Amino acid sequence: MAADAGPGDPGHKGDIILWADAHLCIVDKPAGLLCVPGRGEDKQDCLSARLQALDAAARVVHRLDMVTSGLVVFARSAEAQRRLSDAFARRAVDKRYEAVVQGCPVADGGDTDGWHTIDLPLAADWPRRPLQKVDPVHGRPSRTRWRSLGHDAAADRSRLLLAPETGRTHQLRVHLQALGHPICGDALYGLAVAAQAPADPRLLLHATRLDFAHPITGAPLTFDSPAPF
């Protein structure tokens, strides 16, 4: 649900839209749904198409992986789209995710307030596209901050809060795999560590929070969506 968002119309066009005003809308994407159309007739059903069927003015600003659920912002005008896209490019949007990972990550120290940093450059793994990989030579700078929200000793799993400082493809998934603690249910990056196919029916990664300035008024906006796992 939206929190501290100011004037708007929560859920005014059905459950797909959590909140909207004249300039933007906030959507809670389910896992397994593309953000934009893919190649082929079987990949035309997507979040943007469903939203534009309800609101023809909706414009794409950013994306989540198909297997990731959670908050996505859409613009409702060309100017709002330009300003929101610029805010994402300038890293002026604070994004938070929750993930359940295998094992219990141990930090190497150095950070404060329980936060720790993964600083590993990422690049496309061209022979195995669409996979990405850590590449110290050709990779682009990539940083993810994380902190533990708890450990389930019986299942040997941990719940993490994640704050990506960059927005590379599959960044959270590759960084956590590189840490030795892949996200549970990750069919792309979990199998290299787990000896068997993941038992979870989906990737346990959810975009839980967005903080940014309203693209037109400048008012601070905060939106939250509890992880469904």
PDB file of C-alpha atoms in Angstrom:
ATOM      1  CA  MET A   1       0.000   0.000   0.000  1.00  0.00           C
ATOM      2  CA  ALA A   2       1.061   3.581  -0.435  1.00  0.00           C
ATOM      3  CA  ALA A   3       2.292   5.460   2.591  1.00  0.00           C
ATOM      4  CA  ASP A   4       2.939   9.183   2.967  1.00  0.00           C
ATOM      5  CA  ALA A   5       2.129   9.593  -0.700  1.00  0.00           C
ATOM      6  CA  GLY A   6      -0.014  12.686  -0.520  1.00  0.00           C
ATOM      7  CA  PRO A   7      -3.153  13.245  -2.593  1.00  0.00           C
ATOM      8  CA  GLY A   8      -3.986  10.405  -4.912  1.00  0.00           C
ATOM      9  CA  ASP A   9      -6.528   7.721  -5.701  1.00  0.00           C
ATOM     10  CA  PRO A  10      -5.585   4.353  -4.154  1.00  0.00           C
ATOM     11  CA  GLY A  11      -6.729   1.390  -6.203  1.00  0.00           C
ATOM     12  CA  HIS A  12      -9.104   3.537  -8.249  1.00  0.00           C
ATOM     13  CA  LYS A  13      -8.810   1.331 -11.345  1.00  0.00           C
ATOM     14  CA  GLY A  14      -8.749  -2.093  -9.793  1.00  0.00           C
ATOM     15  CA  ASP A  15      -6.254  -4.097  -7.805  1.00  0.00           C
ATOM     16  CA  ILE A  16      -3.457  -3.704 -10.368  1.00  0.00           C
ATOM     17  CA  ILE A  17      -3.045  -0.005  -9.462  1.00  0.00           C
ATOM     18  CA  LEU A  18      -2.186   0.723  -5.834  1.00  0.00           C
ATOM     19  CA  TRP A  19      -2.129   4.507  -6.133  1.00  0.00           C
ATOM     20  CA  ALA A  20      -2.388   7.152  -8.839  1.00  0.00           C
ATOM     21  CA  ASP A  21      -2.624  10.876  -9.446  1.00  0.00           C
ATOM     22  CA  ALA A  22      -2.633  12.935 -12.633  1.00  0.00           C
ATOM     23  CA  HIS A  23       1.085  12.344 -13.262  1.00  0.00           C
ATOM     24  CA  LEU A  24       2.018   8.827 -12.161  1.00  0.00           C
ATOM     25  CA  CYS A  25       0.709   5.539 -10.857  1.00  0.00           C
ATOM     26  CA  ILE A  26       2.153   2.813  -8.645  1.00  0.00           C
ATOM     27  CA  VAL A  27       1.583  -0.842  -9.521  1.00  0.00           C
ATOM     28  CA  ASP A  28       2.275  -4.021  -7.516  1.00  0.00           C
ATOM     29  CA  LYS A  29       3.558  -6.526 -10.101  1.00  0.00           C
ATOM     30  CA  PRO A  30       2.988 -10.237  -9.497  1.00  0.00           C
ATOM     31  CA  ALA A  31       5.820 -12.704 -10.007  1.00  0.00           C
ATOM     32  CA  GLY A  32       5.810 -14.427 -13.400  1.00  0.00           C
ATOM     33  CA  LEU A  33       4.554 -11.432 -15.388  1.00  0.00           C
ATOM     34  CA  LEU A  34       6.769  -9.521 -17.831  1.00  0.00           C
ATOM     35  CA  CYS A  35       6.947  -5.745 -17.389  1.00  0.00           C
ATOM     36  CA  VAL A  36       6.927  -5.112 -21.158  1.00  0.00           C
ATOM     37  CA  PRO A  37       6.113  -7.344 -24.144  1.00  0.00           C
ATOM     38  CA  GLY A  38       8.657  -9.977 -25.115  1.00  0.00           C
ATOM     39  CA  ARG A  39       9.347 -11.668 -28.428  1.00  0.00           C
ATOM     40  CA  GLY A  40       6.606 -13.940 -29.689  1.00  0.00           C
ATOM     41  CA  GLU A  41       2.841 -13.984 -29.462  1.00  0.00           C
ATOM     42  CA  ASP A  42       2.958 -15.887 -26.155  1.00  0.00           C
ATOM     43  CA  LYS A  43       4.830 -12.999 -24.488  1.00  0.00           C
ATOM     44  CA  GLN A  44       2.470 -10.134 -25.276  1.00  0.00           C
ATOM     45  CA  ASP A  45       0.605 -10.345 -21.978  1.00  0.00           C
ATOM     46  CA  CYS A  46       2.595  -8.107 -19.653  1.00  0.00           C
ATOM     47  CA  LEU A  47       2.268  -5.493 -16.922  1.00  0.00           C
ATOM     48  CA  SER A  48       2.414  -2.504 -19.270  1.00  0.00           C
ATOM     49  CA  ALA A  49      -0.267  -3.971 -21.562  1.00  0.00           C
ATOM     50  CA  ARG A  50      -2.574  -4.751 -18.650  1.00  0.00           C
ATOM     51  CA  LEU A  51      -2.081  -1.296 -17.198  1.00  0.00           C
ATOM     52  CA  GLN A  52      -2.554   0.492 -20.521  1.00  0.00           C
ATOM     53  CA  ALA A  53      -5.835  -1.376 -20.980  1.00  0.00           C
ATOM     54  CA  LEU A  54      -6.976   0.420 -17.814  1.00  0.00           C
ATOM     55  CA  ASP A  55      -5.103   3.678 -18.369  1.00  0.00           C
ATOM     56  CA  ALA A  56      -4.091   4.524 -21.937  1.00  0.00           C
ATOM     57  CA  ALA A  57      -1.803   7.315 -20.667  1.00  0.00           C
ATOM     58  CA  ALA A  58       0.497   4.940 -18.720  1.00  0.00           C
ATOM     59  CA  ARG A  59       4.152   5.054 -19.783  1.00  0.00           C
ATOM     60  CA  VAL A  60       6.986   2.715 -18.791  1.00  0.00           C
ATOM     61  CA  VAL A  61       9.703   4.205 -16.541  1.00  0.00           C
ATOM     62  CA  HIS A  62      11.611   1.175 -15.197  1.00  0.00           C
ATOM     63  CA  ARG A  63      11.283  -2.613 -15.031  1.00  0.00           C
ATOM     64  CA  LEU A  64      11.516  -5.624 -12.758  1.00  0.00           C
ATOM     65  CA  ASP A  65      12.575  -9.101 -13.870  1.00  0.00           C
ATOM     66  CA  MET A  66       9.644 -11.308 -14.845  1.00  0.00           C
ATOM     67  CA  VAL A  67      10.241 -13.553 -11.817  1.00  0.00           C
ATOM     68  CA  THR A  68      10.478 -10.630  -9.370  1.00  0.00           C
ATOM     69  CA  SER A  69       7.362  -9.170  -7.757  1.00  0.00           C
ATOM     70  CA  GLY A  70       6.710  -5.776  -6.236  1.00  0.00           C
ATOM     71  CA  LEU A  71       6.440  -2.055  -6.796  1.00  0.00           C
ATOM     72  CA  VAL A  72       6.737  -0.469 -10.234  1.00  0.00           C
ATOM     73  CA  VAL A  73       6.109   3.197 -11.081  1.00  0.00           C
ATOM     74  CA  PHE A  74       4.538   4.302 -14.369  1.00  0.00           C
ATOM     75  CA  ALA A  75       4.286   7.857 -15.679  1.00  0.00           C
ATOM     76  CA  ARG A  76       1.049   9.293 -17.061  1.00  0.00           C
ATOM     77  CA  SER A  77       2.566  11.997 -19.284  1.00  0.00           C
ATOM     78  CA  ALA A  78       5.689  12.496 -21.387  1.00  0.00           C
ATOM     79  CA  GLU A  79       7.046  15.112 -18.971  1.00  0.00           C
ATOM     80  CA  ALA A  80       6.516  12.915 -15.923  1.00  0.00           C
ATOM     81  CA  GLN A  81       8.172  10.004 -17.753  1.00  0.00           C
ATOM     82  CA  ARG A  82      11.192  12.155 -18.619  1.00  0.00           C
ATOM     83  CA  ARG A  83      11.613  13.407 -15.062  1.00  0.00           C
ATOM     84  CA  LEU A  84      11.102  10.004 -13.458  1.00  0.00           C
ATOM     85  CA  SER A  85      13.544   8.362 -15.872  1.00  0.00           C
ATOM     86  CA  ASP A  86      16.074  11.054 -15.026  1.00  0.00           C
ATOM     87  CA  ALA A  87      15.555  10.450 -11.300  1.00  0.00           C
ATOM     88  CA  PHE A  88      16.256   6.730 -11.758  1.00  0.00           C
ATOM     89  CA  ALA A  89      19.337   7.516 -13.865  1.00  0.00           C
ATOM     90  CA  ARG A  90      20.637   9.917 -11.187  1.00  0.00           C
ATOM     91  CA  ARG A  91      19.981   7.287  -8.499  1.00  0.00           C
ATOM     92  CA  ALA A  92      17.585   9.716  -6.830  1.00  0.00           C
ATOM     93  CA  VAL A  93      15.074   6.892  -6.271  1.00  0.00           C
ATOM     94  CA  ASP A  94      15.625   4.844  -3.107  1.00  0.00           C
ATOM     95  CA  LYS A  95      14.676   1.230  -3.859  1.00  0.00           C
ATOM     96  CA  ARG A  96      14.388  -1.546  -1.282  1.00  0.00           C
ATOM     97  CA  TYR A  97      13.857  -5.252  -1.819  1.00  0.00           C
ATOM     98  CA  GLU A  98      13.367  -8.252   0.435  1.00  0.00           C
ATOM     99  CA  ALA A  99      14.853 -11.623  -0.432  1.00  0.00           C
ATOM    100  CA  VAL A 100      15.114 -15.024   1.183  1.00  0.00           C
ATOM    101  CA  VAL A 101      18.531 -16.561   0.516  1.00  0.00           C
ATOM    102  CA  GLN A 102      20.224 -19.871   1.127  1.00  0.00           C
ATOM    103  CA  GLY A 103      22.395 -20.035   4.232  1.00  0.00           C
ATOM    104  CA  CYS A 104      23.440 -17.256   6.581  1.00  0.00           C
ATOM    105  CA  PRO A 105      25.540 -14.451   5.038  1.00  0.00           C
ATOM    106  CA  VAL A 106      28.452 -13.265   7.133  1.00  0.00           C
ATOM    107  CA  ALA A 107      29.510  -9.662   6.618  1.00  0.00           C
ATOM    108  CA  ASP A 108      33.131  -8.650   6.241  1.00  0.00           C
ATOM    109  CA  GLY A 109      32.653  -5.576   8.434  1.00  0.00           C
ATOM    110  CA  GLY A 110      33.289  -1.973   7.562  1.00  0.00           C
ATOM    111  CA  ASP A 111      29.710  -0.742   7.231  1.00  0.00           C
ATOM    112  CA  THR A 112      27.492   0.781   9.910  1.00  0.00           C
ATOM    113  CA  ASP A 113      23.934   0.354  11.204  1.00  0.00           C
ATOM    114  CA  GLY A 114      23.898  -3.289  10.201  1.00  0.00           C
ATOM    115  CA  TRP A 115      24.343  -2.527   6.499  1.00  0.00           C
ATOM    116  CA  HIS A 116      27.019  -4.206   4.377  1.00  0.00           C
ATOM    117  CA  THR A 117      28.101  -3.717   0.767  1.00  0.00           C
ATOM    118  CA  ILE A 118      28.669  -6.012  -2.201  1.00  0.00           C
ATOM    119  CA  ASP A 119      30.837  -4.117  -4.688  1.00  0.00           C
ATOM    120  CA  LEU A 120      31.401  -6.353  -7.719  1.00  0.00           C
ATOM    121  CA  PRO A 121      31.403  -5.278 -11.399  1.00  0.00           C
ATOM    122  CA  LEU A 122      28.888  -7.099 -13.613  1.00  0.00           C
ATOM    123  CA  ALA A 123      28.766  -7.911 -17.320  1.00  0.00           C
ATOM    124  CA  ALA A 124      26.723 -10.062 -19.676  1.00  0.00           C
ATOM    125  CA  ASP A 125      27.739 -13.717 -19.804  1.00  0.00           C
ATOM    126  CA  TRP A 126      27.482 -13.766 -23.598  1.00  0.00           C
ATOM    127  CA  PRO A 127      27.819 -17.527 -24.202  1.00  0.00           C
ATOM    128  CA  ARG A 128      25.030 -18.118 -21.667  1.00  0.00           C
ATOM    129  CA  ARG A 129      22.698 -15.178 -22.282  1.00  0.00           C
ATOM    130  CA  PRO A 130      20.563 -13.915 -20.593  1.00  0.00           C
ATOM    131  CA  LEU A 131      22.850 -14.707 -17.643  1.00  0.00           C
ATOM    132  CA  GLN A 132      25.091 -12.054 -16.144  1.00  0.00           C
ATOM    133  CA  LYS A 133      28.387 -12.597 -14.324  1.00  0.00           C
ATOM    134  CA  VAL A 134      30.962 -10.913 -12.129  1.00  0.00           C
ATOM    135  CA  ASP A 135      33.646  -9.554 -14.449  1.00  0.00           C
ATOM    136  CA  PRO A 136      36.483  -7.549 -12.823  1.00  0.00           C
ATOM    137  CA  VAL A 137      37.945  -6.624 -16.233  1.00  0.00           C
ATOM    138  CA  HIS A 138      34.981  -5.716 -18.430  1.00  0.00           C
ATOM    139  CA  GLY A 139      32.161  -5.412 -15.912  1.00  0.00           C
ATOM    140  CA  ARG A 140      30.309  -2.191 -15.090  1.00  0.00           C
ATOM    141  CA  PRO A 141      30.523  -0.897 -11.495  1.00  0.00           C
ATOM    142  CA  SER A 142      27.727  -2.447  -9.420  1.00  0.00           C
ATOM    143  CA  ARG A 143      26.935  -1.960  -5.736  1.00  0.00           C
ATOM    144  CA  THR A 144      24.352  -3.563  -3.490  1.00  0.00           C
ATOM    145  CA  ARG A 145      23.845  -2.815   0.192  1.00  0.00           C
ATOM    146  CA  TRP A 146      22.270  -5.493   2.386  1.00  0.00           C
ATOM    147  CA  ARG A 147      21.411  -6.249   5.956  1.00  0.00           C
ATOM    148  CA  SER A 148      19.984  -9.297   7.665  1.00  0.00           C
ATOM    149  CA  LEU A 149      16.376  -9.375   8.843  1.00  0.00           C
ATOM    150  CA  GLY A 150      16.734 -12.788  10.442  1.00  0.00           C
ATOM    151  CA  HIS A 151      17.927 -16.382  10.005  1.00  0.00           C
ATOM    152  CA  ASP A 152      15.834 -19.549  10.005  1.00  0.00           C
ATOM    153  CA  ALA A 153      18.243 -22.122  11.422  1.00  0.00           C
ATOM    154  CA  ALA A 154      15.945 -25.076  10.736  1.00  0.00           C
ATOM    155  CA  ALA A 155      15.704 -24.273   7.026  1.00  0.00           C
ATOM    156  CA  ASP A 156      19.152 -22.642   6.880  1.00  0.00           C
ATOM    157  CA  ARG A 157      17.726 -19.593   5.147  1.00  0.00           C
ATOM    158  CA  SER A 158      18.036 -15.869   5.803  1.00  0.00           C
ATOM    159  CA  ARG A 159      15.749 -12.941   5.030  1.00  0.00           C
ATOM    160  CA  LEU A 160      17.644  -9.901   3.745  1.00  0.00           C
ATOM    161  CA  LEU A 161      16.784  -6.283   3.091  1.00  0.00           C
ATOM    162  CA  LEU A 162      18.516  -5.113  -0.100  1.00  0.00           C
ATOM    163  CA  ALA A 163      19.249  -1.596  -1.333  1.00  0.00           C
ATOM    164  CA  PRO A 164      20.795  -1.555  -4.827  1.00  0.00           C
ATOM    165  CA  GLU A 165      22.859   1.555  -5.505  1.00  0.00           C
ATOM    166  CA  THR A 166      23.129   0.695  -9.207  1.00  0.00           C
ATOM    167  CA  GLY A 167      20.586  -0.962 -11.482  1.00  0.00           C
ATOM    168  CA  ARG A 168      22.363  -3.629 -13.526  1.00  0.00           C
ATOM    169  CA  THR A 169      20.533  -6.556 -15.091  1.00  0.00           C
ATOM    170  CA  HIS A 170      20.028  -9.345 -12.513  1.00  0.00           C
ATOM    171  CA  GLN A 171      22.231  -7.368 -10.107  1.00  0.00           C
ATOM    172  CA  LEU A 172      20.729  -8.604  -6.841  1.00  0.00           C
ATOM    173  CA  ARG A 173      20.601 -12.190  -8.021  1.00  0.00           C
ATOM    174  CA  VAL A 174      24.211 -12.272  -9.247  1.00  0.00           C
ATOM    175  CA  HIS A 175      25.604 -10.378  -6.245  1.00  0.00           C
ATOM    176  CA  LEU A 176      23.974 -12.745  -3.777  1.00  0.00           C
ATOM    177  CA  GLN A 177      25.136 -15.768  -5.747  1.00  0.00           C
ATOM    178  CA  ALA A 178      28.669 -14.325  -5.692  1.00  0.00           C
ATOM    179  CA  LEU A 179      28.324 -13.896  -1.922  1.00  0.00           C
ATOM    180  CA  GLY A 180      27.641 -17.639  -1.754  1.00  0.00           C
ATOM    181  CA  HIS A 181      23.985 -17.191  -0.799  1.00  0.00           C
ATOM    182  CA  PRO A 182      21.756 -17.321  -3.890  1.00  0.00           C
ATOM    183  CA  ILE A 183      18.141 -16.237  -3.640  1.00  0.00           C
ATOM    184  CA  CYS A 184      15.829 -19.162  -2.975  1.00  0.00           C
ATOM    185  CA  GLY A 185      13.836 -20.256  -6.002  1.00  0.00           C
ATOM    186  CA  ASP A 186      16.316 -18.796  -8.492  1.00  0.00           C
ATOM    187  CA  ALA A 187      16.389 -21.171 -11.462  1.00  0.00           C
ATOM    188  CA  LEU A 188      19.108 -19.138 -13.220  1.00  0.00           C
ATOM    189  CA  TYR A 189      21.611 -18.528 -10.440  1.00  0.00           C
ATOM    190  CA  GLY A 190      20.660 -20.922  -7.654  1.00  0.00           C
ATOM    191  CA  LEU A 191      21.543 -24.154  -9.393  1.00  0.00           C
ATOM    192  CA  ALA A 192      25.285 -23.455  -9.394  1.00  0.00           C
ATOM    193  CA  VAL A 193      25.251 -23.618  -5.592  1.00  0.00           C
ATOM    194  CA  ALA A 194      22.301 -25.879  -4.835  1.00  0.00           C
ATOM    195  CA  ALA A 195      22.743 -29.487  -5.951  1.00  0.00           C
ATOM    196  CA  GLN A 196      19.106 -29.792  -6.978  1.00  0.00           C
ATOM    197  CA  ALA A 197      16.372 -27.725  -8.595  1.00  0.00           C
ATOM    198  CA  PRO A 198      14.880 -25.131  -6.274  1.00  0.00           C
ATOM    199  CA  ALA A 199      11.871 -26.361  -4.302  1.00  0.00           C
ATOM    200  CA  ASP A 200      10.323 -22.893  -4.133  1.00  0.00           C
ATOM    201  CA  PRO A 201       7.608 -22.193  -6.720  1.00  0.00           C
ATOM    202  CA  ARG A 202       9.018 -18.725  -7.447  1.00  0.00           C
ATOM    203  CA  LEU A 203      12.023 -16.481  -6.926  1.00  0.00           C
ATOM    204  CA  LEU A 204      11.832 -15.134  -3.368  1.00  0.00           C
ATOM    205  CA  LEU A 205      12.615 -11.524  -4.297  1.00  0.00           C
ATOM    206  CA  HIS A 206      10.150  -8.647  -3.888  1.00  0.00           C
ATOM    207  CA  ALA A 207      10.457  -4.890  -4.481  1.00  0.00           C
ATOM    208  CA  THR A 208       9.078  -3.666  -1.165  1.00  0.00           C
ATOM    209  CA  ARG A 209       9.677   0.089  -1.113  1.00  0.00           C
ATOM    210  CA  LEU A 210      10.103   3.145  -3.338  1.00  0.00           C
ATOM    211  CA  ASP A 211      11.094   6.615  -2.106  1.00  0.00           C
ATOM    212  CA  PHE A 212      11.377   9.508  -4.550  1.00  0.00           C
ATOM    213  CA  ALA A 213      10.321  13.077  -5.211  1.00  0.00           C
ATOM    214  CA  HIS A 214       7.111  13.632  -7.143  1.00  0.00           C
ATOM    215  CA  PRO A 215       8.198  14.385 -10.739  1.00  0.00           C
ATOM    216  CA  ILE A 216       6.018  17.494 -11.028  1.00  0.00           C
ATOM    217  CA  THR A 217       5.427  18.871  -7.513  1.00  0.00           C
ATOM    218  CA  GLY A 218       8.661  17.724  -5.871  1.00  0.00           C
ATOM    219  CA  ALA A 219       6.751  16.389  -2.850  1.00  0.00           C
ATOM    220  CA  PRO A 220       8.393  13.377  -1.156  1.00  0.00           C
ATOM    221  CA  LEU A 221       6.629  10.083  -1.907  1.00  0.00           C
ATOM    222  CA  THR A 222       6.983   6.738  -0.132  1.00  0.00           C
ATOM    223  CA  PHE A 223       5.317   3.498  -1.178  1.00  0.00           C
ATOM    224  CA  ASP A 224       5.472   0.127   0.564  1.00  0.00           C
ATOM    225  CA  SER A 225       4.446  -3.395  -0.405  1.00  0.00           C
ATOM    226  CA  PRO A 226       4.967  -6.271   2.085  1.00  0.00           C
ATOM    227  CA  ALA A 227       6.768  -9.297   0.701  1.00  0.00           C
ATOM    228  CA  PRO A 228       4.223 -12.053  -0.078  1.00  0.00           C
ATOM    229  CA  PHE A 229       6.535 -14.835   1.146  1.00  0.00           C
TER     230      PHE A 229
END
